[in-house]
C-alpha cells in the first residue's frame, strides 16, 4: 500500500511524550545495556545512529498523534549526533532498521500490538521484544514486506547487527560475533579497570625487560673494557695478546 502523508508545516512534533523512559530498574538497566553495548560495537562506524527512548516521527502527518519511542533503535546510514527526536523526513527518509523493546508490567497487550503494527508499517527490518520477568524473548524479521515472527530465536544472529542472542533459563545473553558478551555498566567499568591493570602490568614488564637489557649491555661494555685493559697490559710486557 502506498502511503501519502498530509504535509502540514504548522504541525508540531514534540521531543517528549511525557512518559518515563522505564518503569523499573530492571527495564532501565536492559535499555542502557543494549544501547551502550551497541554504541561500543559501532563506535568506529560514523554512519550508524543509535538512540534510546527517542521519539520517532516516520512521516509529516497530523494523523500520527502517538509517535513511538523505541527503547532502543539503530539506524544504518545516518550520522551519529544529538537529536531531540527522530524526524525521518530530515534523515534522508531512512527508517530505523532495528528496534528493541523491553517489557514492563505497565505495557499492555494493546500497546505492544500497536507498536508491532507501527514498526511493520514504517519499515523496521528487525524487531526484538524482551520481558525480563519471565525471561521471554521474541523477534520479528521483515520478509516480503511483513514483520514475521522468528520461529527459533535461541542462538539467533541479527542480520543487521551481527550479534547473537542466547536465551537461557536465567535470562537473555547477547554476544558480538567475536564472543564479547554485552555487559552492564558496572561490568563494563570492571572490565575497563581490568584492562587498565593488564596494560599497566604489561608496561611494567616491558620496563623491567628494558632495564634487564640495559644491565646486560652495561655488563658487556664492562667486560669489553676489562678485556681491552688486560690486552693493553699484556702488550706493555712485550707480549702480543693475539698470540695467546
Short mmCIF file of C-alpha atoms in Angstrom, two decimals:
data_model
loop_
_atom_site.label_atom_id
_atom_site.label_comp_id
_atom_site.label_asym_id
_atom_site.label_seq_id
_atom_site.Cartn_x
_atom_site.Cartn_y
_atom_site.Cartn_z
CA UNK A 1 0.00 0.00 0.00
CA UNK A 2 1.33 3.46 -0.93
CA UNK A 3 1.02 5.97 1.89
CA UNK A 4 0.91 9.68 1.03
CA UNK A 5 1.25 11.87 4.12
CA UNK A 6 -0.78 15.02 4.53
CA UNK A 7 2.05 17.53 4.97
CA UNK A 8 1.24 20.50 7.15
CA UNK A 9 4.07 22.90 8.05
CA UNK A 10 2.17 24.02 11.15
CA UNK A 11 2.18 20.56 12.76
CA UNK A 12 4.23 20.44 15.94
CA UNK A 13 6.44 17.46 16.68
CA UNK A 14 7.29 17.46 20.42
CA UNK A 15 10.56 15.92 21.58
CA UNK A 16 8.85 14.34 24.58
CA UNK A 17 5.68 12.34 25.08
CA UNK A 18 5.71 12.89 28.83
CA UNK A 19 6.21 9.19 29.54
CA UNK A 20 9.09 7.82 31.64
CA UNK A 21 11.95 6.03 29.95
CA UNK A 22 11.40 2.99 32.16
CA UNK A 23 9.00 1.78 34.82
CA UNK A 24 11.50 -0.11 36.95
CA UNK A 25 15.22 -0.56 37.49
CA UNK A 26 15.50 -3.82 35.53
CA UNK A 27 13.84 -2.38 32.44
CA UNK A 28 16.11 0.67 32.61
CA UNK A 29 19.23 -1.48 33.05
CA UNK A 30 18.36 -3.54 29.99
CA UNK A 31 17.71 -0.45 27.86
CA UNK A 32 21.07 1.00 28.90
CA UNK A 33 22.88 -2.31 28.44
CA UNK A 34 21.68 -2.85 24.88
CA UNK A 35 22.07 0.78 23.85
CA UNK A 36 25.55 1.30 25.31
CA UNK A 37 26.95 -2.03 24.13
CA UNK A 38 25.70 -1.29 20.61
CA UNK A 39 27.38 2.13 20.85
CA UNK A 40 30.63 0.36 21.72
CA UNK A 41 30.16 -2.19 18.94
CA UNK A 42 29.63 0.51 16.30
CA UNK A 43 31.92 3.14 17.81
CA UNK A 44 34.05 3.23 14.65
CA UNK A 45 31.05 3.41 12.30
CA UNK A 46 30.20 7.13 11.96
CA UNK A 47 27.04 6.45 9.96
CA UNK A 48 25.31 4.20 12.48
CA UNK A 49 22.97 6.20 14.72
CA UNK A 50 21.85 4.55 17.97
CA UNK A 51 19.34 6.00 20.42
CA UNK A 52 17.36 5.04 23.49
CA UNK A 53 13.80 6.19 24.17
CA UNK A 54 13.85 8.69 21.28
CA UNK A 55 10.54 9.68 19.67
CA UNK A 56 10.36 8.59 16.04
CA UNK A 57 8.19 10.53 13.60
CA UNK A 58 8.17 8.50 10.36
CA UNK A 59 6.22 11.00 8.25
CA UNK A 60 4.88 14.55 8.37
CA UNK A 61 1.29 13.72 9.09
CA UNK A 62 -1.11 15.20 11.60
CA UNK A 63 -2.76 11.80 11.89
CA UNK A 64 0.24 10.49 13.82
CA UNK A 65 -0.85 11.71 17.21
CA UNK A 66 1.04 8.99 19.07
CA UNK A 67 4.59 8.56 17.75
CA UNK A 68 6.60 5.65 19.08
CA UNK A 69 9.79 5.92 21.12
CA UNK A 70 11.57 2.55 20.81
CA UNK A 71 13.51 1.60 23.90
CA UNK A 72 16.50 1.21 21.57
CA UNK A 73 16.70 1.90 17.87
CA UNK A 74 19.51 1.54 15.34
CA UNK A 75 19.66 3.45 12.07
CA UNK A 76 22.22 2.48 9.46
CA UNK A 77 23.07 5.26 7.03
CA UNK A 78 22.61 8.20 9.41
CA UNK A 79 25.41 10.02 11.25
CA UNK A 80 25.87 9.93 14.98
CA UNK A 81 24.91 13.07 16.86
CA UNK A 82 22.35 14.76 19.05
CA UNK A 83 18.65 14.71 18.16
CA UNK A 84 15.63 15.82 20.16
CA UNK A 85 13.56 13.34 18.17
CA UNK A 86 13.98 11.31 15.00
CA UNK A 87 12.10 13.10 12.21
CA UNK A 88 12.52 10.69 9.35
CA UNK A 89 11.95 13.24 6.55
CA UNK A 90 15.00 15.12 7.87
CA UNK A 91 17.10 11.91 7.85
CA UNK A 92 17.09 11.09 4.11
CA UNK A 93 13.82 9.28 4.84
CA UNK A 94 15.75 6.37 6.37
CA UNK A 95 13.70 4.41 8.89
CA UNK A 96 15.32 2.68 11.88
CA UNK A 97 16.21 -0.80 10.68
CA UNK A 98 16.39 -2.42 14.12
CA UNK A 99 14.35 -1.70 17.25
CA UNK A 100 14.27 -3.21 20.74
CA UNK A 101 11.52 -3.07 23.33
CA UNK A 102 11.92 -4.12 26.97
CA UNK A 103 8.61 -5.03 28.59
CA UNK A 104 7.48 -3.72 31.95
CA UNK A 105 4.31 -4.52 33.94
CA UNK A 106 2.66 -1.32 32.67
CA UNK A 107 2.92 -2.34 29.00
CA UNK A 108 -0.48 -3.53 27.81
CA UNK A 109 -1.08 -6.10 25.08
CA UNK A 110 -2.86 -3.42 23.01
CA UNK A 111 0.15 -1.10 23.30
CA UNK A 112 2.59 -3.76 22.12
CA UNK A 113 0.30 -4.75 19.25
CA UNK A 114 0.14 -1.10 18.22
CA UNK A 115 3.93 -0.87 18.28
CA UNK A 116 4.30 -4.01 16.18
CA UNK A 117 1.90 -2.59 13.57
CA UNK A 118 3.73 0.75 13.68
CA UNK A 119 7.10 -0.90 13.09
CA UNK A 120 5.70 -3.05 10.32
CA UNK A 121 4.05 -0.11 8.57
CA UNK A 122 7.06 2.18 8.67
CA UNK A 123 9.85 -0.10 7.54
CA UNK A 124 11.57 -1.68 10.53
CA UNK A 125 13.54 -4.72 9.40
CA UNK A 126 14.17 -6.37 12.77
CA UNK A 127 12.15 -6.05 15.96
CA UNK A 128 13.13 -7.66 19.26
CA UNK A 129 10.98 -7.82 22.40
CA UNK A 130 12.33 -8.95 25.77
CA UNK A 131 10.43 -9.42 29.01
CA UNK A 132 13.00 -9.75 31.85
CA UNK A 133 10.49 -11.07 34.37
CA UNK A 134 9.65 -14.48 32.81
CA UNK A 135 12.75 -14.26 30.55
CA UNK A 136 10.60 -14.22 27.43
CA UNK A 137 12.27 -13.17 24.20
CA UNK A 138 10.69 -12.75 20.77
CA UNK A 139 11.89 -11.47 17.44
CA UNK A 140 10.42 -10.43 14.11
CA UNK A 141 12.18 -10.21 10.75
CA UNK A 142 10.85 -8.38 7.70
CA UNK A 143 10.11 -10.83 4.91
CA UNK A 144 8.22 -9.83 1.78
CA UNK A 145 7.14 -6.59 3.41
CA UNK A 146 5.84 -8.21 6.60
CA UNK A 147 7.43 -8.49 10.05
CA UNK A 148 7.28 -12.24 10.54
CA UNK A 149 7.94 -13.97 13.85
CA UNK A 150 11.34 -15.67 14.11
CA UNK A 151 10.43 -19.28 14.99
CA UNK A 152 13.74 -20.24 16.65
CA UNK A 153 15.13 -17.25 18.48
CA UNK A 154 17.65 -19.07 20.68
CA UNK A 155 21.06 -18.66 19.08
CA UNK A 156 19.63 -16.25 16.51
CA UNK A 157 22.10 -13.86 14.86
CA UNK A 158 20.81 -10.44 13.85
CA UNK A 159 21.41 -9.93 10.10
CA UNK A 160 21.92 -6.19 10.58
CA UNK A 161 23.75 -6.05 13.89
CA UNK A 162 25.73 -9.29 13.69
CA UNK A 163 25.02 -10.05 17.34
CA UNK A 164 23.88 -13.38 18.77
CA UNK A 165 21.05 -13.89 21.23
CA UNK A 166 21.34 -16.71 23.76
CA UNK A 167 18.15 -17.26 25.75
CA UNK A 168 18.85 -19.22 28.93
CA UNK A 169 16.76 -20.24 31.90
CA UNK A 170 18.22 -17.39 33.95
CA UNK A 171 17.77 -14.75 31.26
CA UNK A 172 18.96 -13.36 27.96
CA UNK A 173 22.62 -13.06 26.98
CA UNK A 174 23.81 -11.12 23.95
CA UNK A 175 27.18 -11.59 22.25
CA UNK A 176 29.05 -9.96 19.41
CA UNK A 177 30.34 -12.40 16.82
CA UNK A 178 33.85 -12.21 18.28
CA UNK A 179 32.46 -13.64 21.51
CA UNK A 180 32.29 -10.42 23.55
CA UNK A 181 29.33 -10.51 25.91
CA UNK A 182 27.06 -7.48 26.34
CA UNK A 183 27.79 -6.20 29.85
CA UNK A 184 26.07 -3.95 32.35
CA UNK A 185 27.56 -0.55 33.18
CA UNK A 186 29.22 -1.96 36.30
CA UNK A 187 30.59 -4.95 34.39
CA UNK A 188 31.90 -2.66 31.65
CA UNK A 189 33.60 -0.50 34.27
CA UNK A 190 35.16 -3.59 35.88
CA UNK A 191 36.35 -4.85 32.51
CA UNK A 192 37.91 -1.47 31.71
CA UNK A 193 39.65 -1.48 35.08
CA UNK A 194 40.96 -5.00 34.45
CA UNK A 195 42.20 -3.98 31.02
CA UNK A 196 43.84 -0.90 32.54
CA UNK A 197 45.61 -3.05 35.14
CA UNK A 198 46.70 -5.50 32.45
CA UNK A 199 48.08 -2.62 30.39
CA UNK A 200 49.93 -1.27 33.41
CA UNK A 201 51.38 -4.71 34.16
CA UNK A 202 52.42 -5.13 30.54
CA UNK A 203 54.03 -1.68 30.59
CA UNK A 204 55.83 -2.53 33.85
CA UNK A 205 57.04 -5.81 32.39
CA UNK A 206 58.35 -4.02 29.29
CA UNK A 207 60.11 -1.52 31.54
CA UNK A 208 61.68 -4.36 33.54
CA UNK A 209 62.81 -6.04 30.32
CA UNK A 210 64.31 -2.73 29.19
CA UNK A 211 66.24 -2.43 32.45
CA UNK A 212 67.47 -6.01 32.10
CA UNK A 213 68.61 -5.30 28.54
CA UNK A 214 70.39 -2.14 29.68
CA UNK A 215 72.10 -4.04 32.53
CA UNK A 216 73.17 -6.77 30.13
CA UNK A 217 74.50 -4.15 27.71
CA UNK A 218 76.35 -2.39 30.55
CA UNK A 219 77.85 -5.68 31.70
CA UNK A 220 79.04 -6.46 28.17
CA UNK A 221 80.60 -3.00 27.96
CA UNK A 222 82.38 -3.55 31.27
CA UNK A 223 83.68 -6.92 30.07
CA UNK A 224 84.89 -5.27 26.86
CA UNK A 225 86.75 -2.58 28.80
CA UNK A 226 88.33 -5.19 31.08
CA UNK A 227 89.43 -7.17 28.05
CA UNK A 228 90.95 -4.07 26.45
CA UNK A 229 92.77 -3.15 29.68
CA UNK A 230 94.14 -6.66 30.01
CA UNK A 231 95.27 -6.67 26.38
CA UNK A 232 96.99 -3.31 26.89
CA UNK A 233 98.77 -4.62 29.99
CA UNK A 234 99.97 -7.71 28.11
CA UNK A 235 101.31 -5.50 25.32
CA UNK A 236 103.20 -3.43 27.95
CA UNK A 237 105.00 -6.65 28.87
CA UNK A 238 106.13 -7.01 25.30
CA UNK A 239 103.70 -9.80 24.51
CA UNK A 240 101.25 -9.79 21.60
CA UNK A 241 97.88 -10.73 23.17
CA UNK A 242 96.70 -12.14 19.81
CA UNK A 243 99.27 -14.88 20.12
CA UNK A 244 97.93 -16.10 23.43
#
